[in-house]
GROMACS .gro file of C-alpha atoms in nm:
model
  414
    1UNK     CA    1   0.000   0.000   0.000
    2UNK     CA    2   0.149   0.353  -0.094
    3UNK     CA    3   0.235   0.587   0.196
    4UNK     CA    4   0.005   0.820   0.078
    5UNK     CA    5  -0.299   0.564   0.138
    6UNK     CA    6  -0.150   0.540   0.446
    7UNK     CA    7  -0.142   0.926   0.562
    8UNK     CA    8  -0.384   0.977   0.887
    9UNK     CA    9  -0.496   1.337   0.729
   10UNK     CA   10  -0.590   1.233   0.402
   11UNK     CA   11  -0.765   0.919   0.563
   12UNK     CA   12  -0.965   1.114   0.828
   13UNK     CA   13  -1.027   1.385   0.502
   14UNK     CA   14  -1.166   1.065   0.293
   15UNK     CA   15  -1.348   0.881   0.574
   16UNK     CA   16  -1.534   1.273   0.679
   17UNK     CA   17  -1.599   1.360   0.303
   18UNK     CA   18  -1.794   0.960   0.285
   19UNK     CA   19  -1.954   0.918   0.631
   20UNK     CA   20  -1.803   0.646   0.740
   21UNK     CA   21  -1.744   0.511   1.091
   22UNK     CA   22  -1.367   0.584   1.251
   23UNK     CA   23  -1.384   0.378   1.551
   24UNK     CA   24  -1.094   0.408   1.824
   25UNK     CA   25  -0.965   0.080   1.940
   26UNK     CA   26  -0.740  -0.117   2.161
   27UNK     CA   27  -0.572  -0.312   1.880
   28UNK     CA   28  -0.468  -0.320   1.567
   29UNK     CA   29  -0.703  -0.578   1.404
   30UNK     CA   30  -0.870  -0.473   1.111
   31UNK     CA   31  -1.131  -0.754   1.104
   32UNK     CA   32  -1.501  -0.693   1.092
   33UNK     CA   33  -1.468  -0.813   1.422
   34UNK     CA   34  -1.258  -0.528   1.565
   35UNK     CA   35  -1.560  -0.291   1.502
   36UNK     CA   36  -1.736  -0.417   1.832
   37UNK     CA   37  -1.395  -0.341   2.022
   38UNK     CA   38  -1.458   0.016   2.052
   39UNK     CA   39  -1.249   0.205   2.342
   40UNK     CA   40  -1.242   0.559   2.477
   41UNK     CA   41  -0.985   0.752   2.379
   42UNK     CA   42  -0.783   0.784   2.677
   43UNK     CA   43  -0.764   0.420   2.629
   44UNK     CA   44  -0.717   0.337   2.285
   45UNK     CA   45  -0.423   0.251   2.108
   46UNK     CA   46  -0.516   0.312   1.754
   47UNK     CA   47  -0.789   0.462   1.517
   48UNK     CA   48  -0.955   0.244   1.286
   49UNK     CA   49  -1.070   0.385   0.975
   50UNK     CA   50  -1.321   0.147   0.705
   51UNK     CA   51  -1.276   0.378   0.410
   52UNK     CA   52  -1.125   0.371   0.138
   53UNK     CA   53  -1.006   0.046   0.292
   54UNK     CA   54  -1.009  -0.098   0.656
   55UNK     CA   55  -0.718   0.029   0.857
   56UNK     CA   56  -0.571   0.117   1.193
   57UNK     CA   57  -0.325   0.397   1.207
   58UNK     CA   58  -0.102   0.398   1.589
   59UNK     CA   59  -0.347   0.677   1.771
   60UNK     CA   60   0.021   0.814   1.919
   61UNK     CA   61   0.163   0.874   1.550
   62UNK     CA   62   0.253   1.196   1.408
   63UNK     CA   63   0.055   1.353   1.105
   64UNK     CA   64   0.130   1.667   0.856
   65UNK     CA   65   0.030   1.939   1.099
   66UNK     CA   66   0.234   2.142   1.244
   67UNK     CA   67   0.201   2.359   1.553
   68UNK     CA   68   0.470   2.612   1.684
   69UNK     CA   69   0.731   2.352   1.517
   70UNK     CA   70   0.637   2.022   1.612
   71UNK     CA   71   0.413   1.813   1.492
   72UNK     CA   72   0.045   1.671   1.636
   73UNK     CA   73  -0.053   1.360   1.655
   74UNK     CA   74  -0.375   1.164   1.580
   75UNK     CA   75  -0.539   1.128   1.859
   76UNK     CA   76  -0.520   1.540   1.882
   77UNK     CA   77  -0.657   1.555   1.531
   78UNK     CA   78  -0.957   1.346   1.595
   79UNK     CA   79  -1.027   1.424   1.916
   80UNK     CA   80  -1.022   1.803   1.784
   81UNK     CA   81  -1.295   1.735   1.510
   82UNK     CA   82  -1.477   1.577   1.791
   83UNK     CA   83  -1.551   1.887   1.952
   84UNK     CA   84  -1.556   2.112   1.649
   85UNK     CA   85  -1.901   2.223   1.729
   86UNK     CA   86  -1.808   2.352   2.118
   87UNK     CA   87  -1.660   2.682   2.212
   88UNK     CA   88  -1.288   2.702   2.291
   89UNK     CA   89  -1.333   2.736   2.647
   90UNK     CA   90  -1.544   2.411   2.654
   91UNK     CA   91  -1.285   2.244   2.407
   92UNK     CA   92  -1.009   2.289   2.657
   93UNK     CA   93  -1.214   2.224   2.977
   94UNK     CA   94  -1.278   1.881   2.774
   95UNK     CA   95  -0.878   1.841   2.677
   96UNK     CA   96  -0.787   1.915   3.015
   97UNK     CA   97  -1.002   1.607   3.142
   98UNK     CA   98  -0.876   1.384   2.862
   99UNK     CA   99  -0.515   1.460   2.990
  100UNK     CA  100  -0.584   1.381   3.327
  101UNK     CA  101  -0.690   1.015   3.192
  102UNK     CA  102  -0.404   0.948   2.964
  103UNK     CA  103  -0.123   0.708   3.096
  104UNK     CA  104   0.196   0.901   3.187
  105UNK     CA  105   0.311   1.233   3.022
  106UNK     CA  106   0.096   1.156   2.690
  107UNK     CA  107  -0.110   1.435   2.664
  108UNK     CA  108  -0.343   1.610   2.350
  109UNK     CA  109  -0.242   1.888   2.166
  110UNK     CA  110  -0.446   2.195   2.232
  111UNK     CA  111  -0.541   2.418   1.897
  112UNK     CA  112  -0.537   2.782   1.899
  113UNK     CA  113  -0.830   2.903   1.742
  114UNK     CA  114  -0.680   2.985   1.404
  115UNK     CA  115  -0.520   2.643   1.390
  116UNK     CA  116  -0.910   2.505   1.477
  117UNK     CA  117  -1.033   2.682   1.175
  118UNK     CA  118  -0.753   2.588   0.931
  119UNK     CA  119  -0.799   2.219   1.019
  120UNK     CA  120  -1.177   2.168   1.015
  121UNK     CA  121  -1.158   2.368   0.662
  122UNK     CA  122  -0.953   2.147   0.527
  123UNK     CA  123  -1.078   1.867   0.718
  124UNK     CA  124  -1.345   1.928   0.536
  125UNK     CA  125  -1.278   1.971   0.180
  126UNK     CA  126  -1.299   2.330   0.143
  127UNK     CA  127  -0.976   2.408   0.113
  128UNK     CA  128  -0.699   2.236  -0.082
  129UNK     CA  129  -0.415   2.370   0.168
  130UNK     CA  130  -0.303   2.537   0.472
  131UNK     CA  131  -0.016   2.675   0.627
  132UNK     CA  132   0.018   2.430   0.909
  133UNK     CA  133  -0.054   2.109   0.720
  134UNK     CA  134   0.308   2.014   0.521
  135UNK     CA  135   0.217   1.868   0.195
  136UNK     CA  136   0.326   1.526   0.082
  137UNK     CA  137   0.606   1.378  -0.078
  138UNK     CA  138   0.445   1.342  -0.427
  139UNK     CA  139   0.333   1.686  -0.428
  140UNK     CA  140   0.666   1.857  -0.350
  141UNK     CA  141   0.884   1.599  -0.592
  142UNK     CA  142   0.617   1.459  -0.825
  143UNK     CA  143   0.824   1.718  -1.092
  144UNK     CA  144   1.150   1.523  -1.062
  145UNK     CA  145   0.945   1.195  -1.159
  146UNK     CA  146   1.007   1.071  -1.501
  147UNK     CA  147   0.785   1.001  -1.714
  148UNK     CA  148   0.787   0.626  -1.773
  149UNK     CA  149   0.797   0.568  -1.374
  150UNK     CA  150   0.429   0.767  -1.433
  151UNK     CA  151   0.351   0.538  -1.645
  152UNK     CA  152   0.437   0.236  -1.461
  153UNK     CA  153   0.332   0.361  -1.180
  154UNK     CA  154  -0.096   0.415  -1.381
  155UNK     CA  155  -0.065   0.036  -1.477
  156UNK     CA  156   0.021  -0.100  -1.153
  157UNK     CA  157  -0.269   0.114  -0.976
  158UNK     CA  158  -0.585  -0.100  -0.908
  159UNK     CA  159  -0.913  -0.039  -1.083
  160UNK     CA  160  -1.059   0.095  -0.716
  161UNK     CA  161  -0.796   0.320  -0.619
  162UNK     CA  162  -0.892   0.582  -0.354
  163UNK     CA  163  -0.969   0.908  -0.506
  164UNK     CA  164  -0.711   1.195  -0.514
  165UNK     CA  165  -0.659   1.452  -0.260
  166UNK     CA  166  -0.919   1.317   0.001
  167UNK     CA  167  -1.233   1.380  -0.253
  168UNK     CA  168  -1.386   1.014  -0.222
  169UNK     CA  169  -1.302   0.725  -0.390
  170UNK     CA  170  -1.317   0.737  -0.785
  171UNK     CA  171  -1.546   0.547  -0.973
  172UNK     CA  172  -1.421   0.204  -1.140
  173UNK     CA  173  -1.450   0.280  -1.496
  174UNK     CA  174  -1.382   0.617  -1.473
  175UNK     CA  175  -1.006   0.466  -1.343
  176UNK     CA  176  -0.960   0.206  -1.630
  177UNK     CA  177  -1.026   0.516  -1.867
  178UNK     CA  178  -0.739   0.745  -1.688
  179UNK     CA  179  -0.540   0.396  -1.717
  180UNK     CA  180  -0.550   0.475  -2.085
  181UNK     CA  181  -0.461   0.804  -2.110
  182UNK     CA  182  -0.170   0.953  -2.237
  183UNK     CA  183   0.055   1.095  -2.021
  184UNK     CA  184   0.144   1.436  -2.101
  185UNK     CA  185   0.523   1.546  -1.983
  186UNK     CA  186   0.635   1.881  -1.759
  187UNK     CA  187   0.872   2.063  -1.903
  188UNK     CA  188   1.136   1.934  -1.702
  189UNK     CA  189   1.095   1.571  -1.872
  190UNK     CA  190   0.974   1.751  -2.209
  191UNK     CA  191   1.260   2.051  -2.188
  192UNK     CA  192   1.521   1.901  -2.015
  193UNK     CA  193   1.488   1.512  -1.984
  194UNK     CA  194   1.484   1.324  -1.658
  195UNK     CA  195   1.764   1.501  -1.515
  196UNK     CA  196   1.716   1.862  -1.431
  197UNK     CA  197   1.988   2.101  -1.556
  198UNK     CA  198   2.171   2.354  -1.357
  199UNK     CA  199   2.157   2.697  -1.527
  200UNK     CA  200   2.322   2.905  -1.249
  201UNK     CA  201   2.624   2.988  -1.473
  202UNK     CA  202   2.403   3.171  -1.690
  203UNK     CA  203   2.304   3.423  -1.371
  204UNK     CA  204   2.662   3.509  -1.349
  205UNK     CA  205   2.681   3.580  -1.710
  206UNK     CA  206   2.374   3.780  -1.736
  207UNK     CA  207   2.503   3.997  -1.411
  208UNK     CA  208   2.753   4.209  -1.572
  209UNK     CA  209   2.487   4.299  -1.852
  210UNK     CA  210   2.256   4.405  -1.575
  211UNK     CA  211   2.475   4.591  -1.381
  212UNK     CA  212   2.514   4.866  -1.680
  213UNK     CA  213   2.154   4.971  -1.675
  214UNK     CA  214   2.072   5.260  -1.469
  215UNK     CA  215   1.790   5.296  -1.184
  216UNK     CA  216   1.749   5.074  -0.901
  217UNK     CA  217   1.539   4.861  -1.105
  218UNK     CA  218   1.822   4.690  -1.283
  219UNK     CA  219   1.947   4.559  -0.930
  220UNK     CA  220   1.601   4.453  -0.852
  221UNK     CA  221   1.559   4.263  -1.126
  222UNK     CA  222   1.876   4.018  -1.058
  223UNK     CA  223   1.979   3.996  -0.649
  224UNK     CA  224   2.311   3.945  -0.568
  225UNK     CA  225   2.242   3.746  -0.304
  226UNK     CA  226   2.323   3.333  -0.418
  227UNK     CA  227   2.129   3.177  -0.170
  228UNK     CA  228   1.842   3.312  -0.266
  229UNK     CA  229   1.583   3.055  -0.438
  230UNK     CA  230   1.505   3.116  -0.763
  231UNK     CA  231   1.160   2.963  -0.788
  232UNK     CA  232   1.000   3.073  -0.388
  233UNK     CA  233   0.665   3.003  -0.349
  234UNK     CA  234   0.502   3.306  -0.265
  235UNK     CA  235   0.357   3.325   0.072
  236UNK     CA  236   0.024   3.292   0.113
  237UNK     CA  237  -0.165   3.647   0.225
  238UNK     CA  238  -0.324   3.556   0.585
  239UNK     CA  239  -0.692   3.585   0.609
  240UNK     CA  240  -0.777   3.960   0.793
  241UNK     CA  241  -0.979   3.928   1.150
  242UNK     CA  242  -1.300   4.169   1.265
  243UNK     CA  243  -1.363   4.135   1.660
  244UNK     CA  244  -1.714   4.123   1.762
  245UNK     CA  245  -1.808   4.263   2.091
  246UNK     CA  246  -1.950   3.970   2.345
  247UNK     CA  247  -2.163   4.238   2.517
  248UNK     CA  248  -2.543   4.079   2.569
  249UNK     CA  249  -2.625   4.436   2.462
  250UNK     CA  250  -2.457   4.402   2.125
  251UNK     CA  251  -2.685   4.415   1.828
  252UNK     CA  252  -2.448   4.190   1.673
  253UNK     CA  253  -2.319   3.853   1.810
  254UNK     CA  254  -2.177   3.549   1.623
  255UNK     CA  255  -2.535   3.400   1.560
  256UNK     CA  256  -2.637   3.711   1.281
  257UNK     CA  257  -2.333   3.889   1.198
  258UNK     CA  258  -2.312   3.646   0.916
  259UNK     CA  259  -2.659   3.740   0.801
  260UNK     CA  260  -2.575   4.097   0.863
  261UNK     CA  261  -2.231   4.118   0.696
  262UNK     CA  262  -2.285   3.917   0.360
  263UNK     CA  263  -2.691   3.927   0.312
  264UNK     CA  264  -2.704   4.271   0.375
  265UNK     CA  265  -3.024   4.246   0.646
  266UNK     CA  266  -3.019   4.285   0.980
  267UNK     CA  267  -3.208   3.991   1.233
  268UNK     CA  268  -3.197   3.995   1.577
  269UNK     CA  269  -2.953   3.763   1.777
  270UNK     CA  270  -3.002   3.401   1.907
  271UNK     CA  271  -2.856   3.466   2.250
  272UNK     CA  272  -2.811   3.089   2.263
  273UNK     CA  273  -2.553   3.016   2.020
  274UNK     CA  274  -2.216   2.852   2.113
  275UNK     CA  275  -2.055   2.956   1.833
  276UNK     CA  276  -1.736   3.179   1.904
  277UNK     CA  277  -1.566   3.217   1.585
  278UNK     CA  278  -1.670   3.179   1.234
  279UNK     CA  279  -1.558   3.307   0.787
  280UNK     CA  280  -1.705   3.500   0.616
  281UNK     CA  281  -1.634   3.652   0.252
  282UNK     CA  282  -1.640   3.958   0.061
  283UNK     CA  283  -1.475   4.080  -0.249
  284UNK     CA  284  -1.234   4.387  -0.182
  285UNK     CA  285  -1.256   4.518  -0.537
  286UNK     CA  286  -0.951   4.812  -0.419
  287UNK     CA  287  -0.747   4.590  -0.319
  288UNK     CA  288  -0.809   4.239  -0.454
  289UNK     CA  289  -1.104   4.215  -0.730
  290UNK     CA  290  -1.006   3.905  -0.892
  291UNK     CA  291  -1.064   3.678  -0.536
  292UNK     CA  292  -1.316   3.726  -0.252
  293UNK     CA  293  -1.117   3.767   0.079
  294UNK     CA  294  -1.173   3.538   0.351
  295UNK     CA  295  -1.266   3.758   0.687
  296UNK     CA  296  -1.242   3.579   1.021
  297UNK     CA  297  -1.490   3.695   1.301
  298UNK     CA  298  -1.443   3.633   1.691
  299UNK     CA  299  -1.569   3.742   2.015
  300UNK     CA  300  -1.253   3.734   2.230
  301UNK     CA  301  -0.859   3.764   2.154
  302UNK     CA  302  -0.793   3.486   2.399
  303UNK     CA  303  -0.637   3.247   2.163
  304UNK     CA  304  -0.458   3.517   1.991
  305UNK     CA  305  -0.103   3.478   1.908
  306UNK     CA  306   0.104   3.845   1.941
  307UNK     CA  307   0.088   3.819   1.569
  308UNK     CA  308  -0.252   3.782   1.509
  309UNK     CA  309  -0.326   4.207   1.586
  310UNK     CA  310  -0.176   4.270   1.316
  311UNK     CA  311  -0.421   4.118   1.095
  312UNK     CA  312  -0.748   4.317   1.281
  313UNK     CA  313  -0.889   4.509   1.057
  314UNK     CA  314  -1.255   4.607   1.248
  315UNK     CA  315  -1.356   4.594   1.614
  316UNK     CA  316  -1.717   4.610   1.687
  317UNK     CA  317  -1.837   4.760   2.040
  318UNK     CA  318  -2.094   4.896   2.262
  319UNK     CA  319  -1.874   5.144   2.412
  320UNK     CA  320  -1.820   4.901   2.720
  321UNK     CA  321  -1.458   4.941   2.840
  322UNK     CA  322  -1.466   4.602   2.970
  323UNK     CA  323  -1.449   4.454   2.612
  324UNK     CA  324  -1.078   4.571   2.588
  325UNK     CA  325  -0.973   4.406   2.904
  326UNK     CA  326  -0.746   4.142   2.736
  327UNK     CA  327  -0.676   4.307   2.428
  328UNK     CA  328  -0.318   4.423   2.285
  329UNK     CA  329  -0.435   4.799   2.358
  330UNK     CA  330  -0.640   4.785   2.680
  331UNK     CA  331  -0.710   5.135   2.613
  332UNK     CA  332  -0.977   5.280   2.389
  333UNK     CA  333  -0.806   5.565   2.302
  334UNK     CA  334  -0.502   5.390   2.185
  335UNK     CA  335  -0.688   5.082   2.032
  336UNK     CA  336  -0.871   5.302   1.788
  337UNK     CA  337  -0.563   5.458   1.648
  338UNK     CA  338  -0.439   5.131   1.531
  339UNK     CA  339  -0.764   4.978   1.444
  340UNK     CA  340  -1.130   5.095   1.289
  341UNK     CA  341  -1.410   5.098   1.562
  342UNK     CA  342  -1.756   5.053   1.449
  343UNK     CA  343  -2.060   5.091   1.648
  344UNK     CA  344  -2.402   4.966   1.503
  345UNK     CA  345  -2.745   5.062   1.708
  346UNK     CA  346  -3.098   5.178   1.654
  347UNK     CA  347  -3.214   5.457   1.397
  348UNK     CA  348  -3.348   5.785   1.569
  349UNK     CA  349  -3.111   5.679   1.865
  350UNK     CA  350  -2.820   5.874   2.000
  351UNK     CA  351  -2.466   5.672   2.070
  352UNK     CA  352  -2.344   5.637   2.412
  353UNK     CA  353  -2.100   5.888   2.550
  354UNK     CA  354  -1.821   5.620   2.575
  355UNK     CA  355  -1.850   5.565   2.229
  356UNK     CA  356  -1.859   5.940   2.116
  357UNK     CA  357  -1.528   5.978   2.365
  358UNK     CA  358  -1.374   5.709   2.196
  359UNK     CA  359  -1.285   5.982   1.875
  360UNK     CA  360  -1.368   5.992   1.505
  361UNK     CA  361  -1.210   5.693   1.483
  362UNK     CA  362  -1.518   5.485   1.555
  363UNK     CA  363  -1.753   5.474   1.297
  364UNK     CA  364  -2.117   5.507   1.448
  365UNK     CA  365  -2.403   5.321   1.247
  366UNK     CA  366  -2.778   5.281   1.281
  367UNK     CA  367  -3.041   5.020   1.158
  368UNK     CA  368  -3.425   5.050   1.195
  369UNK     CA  369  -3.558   4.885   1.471
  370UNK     CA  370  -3.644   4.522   1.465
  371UNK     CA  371  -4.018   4.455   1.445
  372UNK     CA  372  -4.198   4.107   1.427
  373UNK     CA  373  -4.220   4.052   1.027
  374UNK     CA  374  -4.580   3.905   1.062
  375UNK     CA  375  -4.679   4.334   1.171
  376UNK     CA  376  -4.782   4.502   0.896
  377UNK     CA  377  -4.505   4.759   0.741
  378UNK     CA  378  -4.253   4.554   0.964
  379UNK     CA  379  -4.041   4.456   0.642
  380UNK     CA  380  -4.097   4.816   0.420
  381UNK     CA  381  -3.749   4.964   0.588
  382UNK     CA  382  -3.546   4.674   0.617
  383UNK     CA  383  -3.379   4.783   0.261
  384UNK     CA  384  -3.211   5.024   0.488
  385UNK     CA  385  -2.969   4.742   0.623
  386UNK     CA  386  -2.755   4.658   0.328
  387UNK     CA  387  -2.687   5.079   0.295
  388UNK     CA  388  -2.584   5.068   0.641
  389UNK     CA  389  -2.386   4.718   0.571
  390UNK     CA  390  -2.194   4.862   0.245
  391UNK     CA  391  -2.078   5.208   0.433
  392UNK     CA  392  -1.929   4.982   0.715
  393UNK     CA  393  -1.718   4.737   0.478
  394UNK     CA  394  -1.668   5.084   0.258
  395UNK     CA  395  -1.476   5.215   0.606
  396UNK     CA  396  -1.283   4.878   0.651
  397UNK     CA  397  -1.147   4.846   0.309
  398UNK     CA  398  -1.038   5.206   0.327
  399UNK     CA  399  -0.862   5.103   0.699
  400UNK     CA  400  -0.701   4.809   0.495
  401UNK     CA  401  -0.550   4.943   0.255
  402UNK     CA  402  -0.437   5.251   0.486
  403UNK     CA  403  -0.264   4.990   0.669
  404UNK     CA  404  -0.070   4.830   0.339
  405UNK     CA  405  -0.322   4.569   0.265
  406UNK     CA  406  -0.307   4.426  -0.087
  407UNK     CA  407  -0.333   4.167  -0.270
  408UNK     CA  408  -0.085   3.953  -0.222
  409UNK     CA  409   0.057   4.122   0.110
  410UNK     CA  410  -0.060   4.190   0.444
  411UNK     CA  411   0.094   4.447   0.710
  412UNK     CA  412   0.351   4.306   0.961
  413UNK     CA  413   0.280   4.573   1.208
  414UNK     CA  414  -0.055   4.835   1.266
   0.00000   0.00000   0.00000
């Protein structure tokens, strides 16, 4: 079986994306029978999966994702997408208990809320990569492959073989037809054969050509630096965070600012959601039209890493000081000179002092107040909202690119 059948991501991604049972068990039989042996997992000793295939991965072993350089193991990963439904504080009150049950020093990894997000996305399918999960062997040397191992390598795969990148398996005659196919070269089998060529001579040679035109341009173009790569991958721009307040008060929590945000119409709260972080998107046509930008909404900076501020773009408040307790600028005076403020309450109302002492910097709003829809004339001014919604994202983009958003860059420091 190839390694990459073998990978505890990709199986978890293939056995989520099907709906099929992962069972945790004390051994490593792979037998109908093991089913029936299901153990807790504080207990177990390895994770049986029954798609594509039936088998148990070691529950200790390491996977692709890494966290603050070093790398988290399975029983972390599952036990994460366990729980992806609770709030963080719940999630580590239930990690904390699992860690008092483990055997000796084993203990759980616990996510950061960033690191939640970026896992149960691509957990999930909906994204193809992430910048804690290292990708495998075949994606970062598949170039250097020739092309008759390819082909070798499409014979001796089996009718049924799993499908690619964690999508599902792939449909039996739809693999004898890619068994077929003709296999097209790169252009370092095409180009340059098997063996890639070294054309680092040529760099010195071109150098002395360079170094004749005028401008700082003609430096930029060729560094003299050698150890710099030629072909970097550029790094991916990291997705910009608003901060909702968790006031009861606010007119926005986690349960409509979705709604609110990307529908354009305002609802009132369900004061019983869980949920404490969540994505939306919207396209920043000033600094990125070709791409919708991924925005990632909390309540609280508690899981924030001292790089994360740098990547708040909004903060949403009542004007309650206590909201700022535990953030980077405790003080509203000097968080709203790094960051926008934005302050959302009822039409024909006044703001609150503390907000109005907070400076220009906070950007007051009003929506119409919310009346039962069944009421007659309850629905003729809620075209209001998405005027008020457009003005606020109007304000952020202008923050962004203030701030040296763009679109393949974000700021290192606000």
């Amino acid at each position: 079986m190839a390694s990459t059948d073998l990978d505890p991501l990709l199986l978890l991604r293939q056995s989520i994306a099907s709906g099929s049972n992962i069972i945790p068990t004390t051994s490593a039989d792979t037998s109908s029978s093991a089913a029936a042996a299901e153990a807790t997992l504080s207990q177990a000793t390895h994770l049986l999966f029954t798609h594509p295939s039936r088998v148990a991965i070691t529950i200790d072993a390491p996977t692709r994702f890494v966290s603050n350089e070093k790398t988290v193991d399975v029983r972390s990963i599952y036990f994460a997408w366990l729980n992806r439904e609770v709030a963080i504080p719940e999630y580590n009150a239930a990690a904390t208990k699992l860690n008092e049950e483990l055997p000796g020093s084993t203990e759980v990894h616990k996510f950061a809320f960033v690191e939640r997000l970026e896992l149960f996305t691509w957990l999930e399918g909906a994204s193809e990569e992430s910048e804690y999960i290292k990708p495998l062997a075949g994606e970062k040397d598949g170039a250097a492959v020739s092309t008759a191992t390819t082909s070798a390598a499409l014979k001796a795969a089996p009718v049924s073989s799993s499908a690619r990148a964690g999508r599902g398996t792939l449909d039996p005659r739809l693999a004898q037809i890619y068994s077929g196919e003709r296999r097209m070269g790169d252009r370092n089998t095409v180009l340059r054969g098997i063996r890639p060529t070294d054309f680092s001579h040529v760099r010195k040679l071109a150098q002395q050509f360079m170094s004749r035109k005028p401008g700082p341009a003609a430096g930029a173009m060729l560094p003299n630096n050698p150890a710099l790569a030629l072909n970097q991958k550029p790094q991916r721009r990291p997705d910009p965070i608003i901060l909702l307040s968790p006031s009861a008060s606010s007119l926005l929590r986690m349960s409509n600012v979705k709604s609110f945000l990307e529908g354009g119409r305002y609802s009132p709260p369900d004061h019983n959601s869980t949920s404490t972080m969540l994505h939306i998107s919207r396209t920043m046509k000033d600094i990125d039209p070709s791409r919708p930008m991924r925005f990632i909404l909390v309540e609280g900076p508690e899981q924030f890493k001292p790089e994360y501020w740098n990547r708040v773009v909004a903060v949403f408040t009542t004007g309650q000081a206590w909201q700022f307790k535990n953030y980077r600028w405790s003080n509203p005076t000097d968080l709203f000179k790094h960051v926008l403020g934005v302050y959302l309450g009822w039409r024909g109302e006044q703001p609150p002092d503390a907000v109005k002492s907070f400076g220009h910097r906070v950007l007051p709003c009003s929506v119409e107040k919310w009346r039962d829809p069944s009421l007659p004339g309850a629905e003729s001014s809620r075209w209001r909202d998405r005027e008020v919604v457009e003005s606020i994202w109007k304000a952020i983009e202008g923050n962004m690119r203030a701030k040296g958003w763009r679109k393949d860059a974000a700021p290192t420091s606000i």
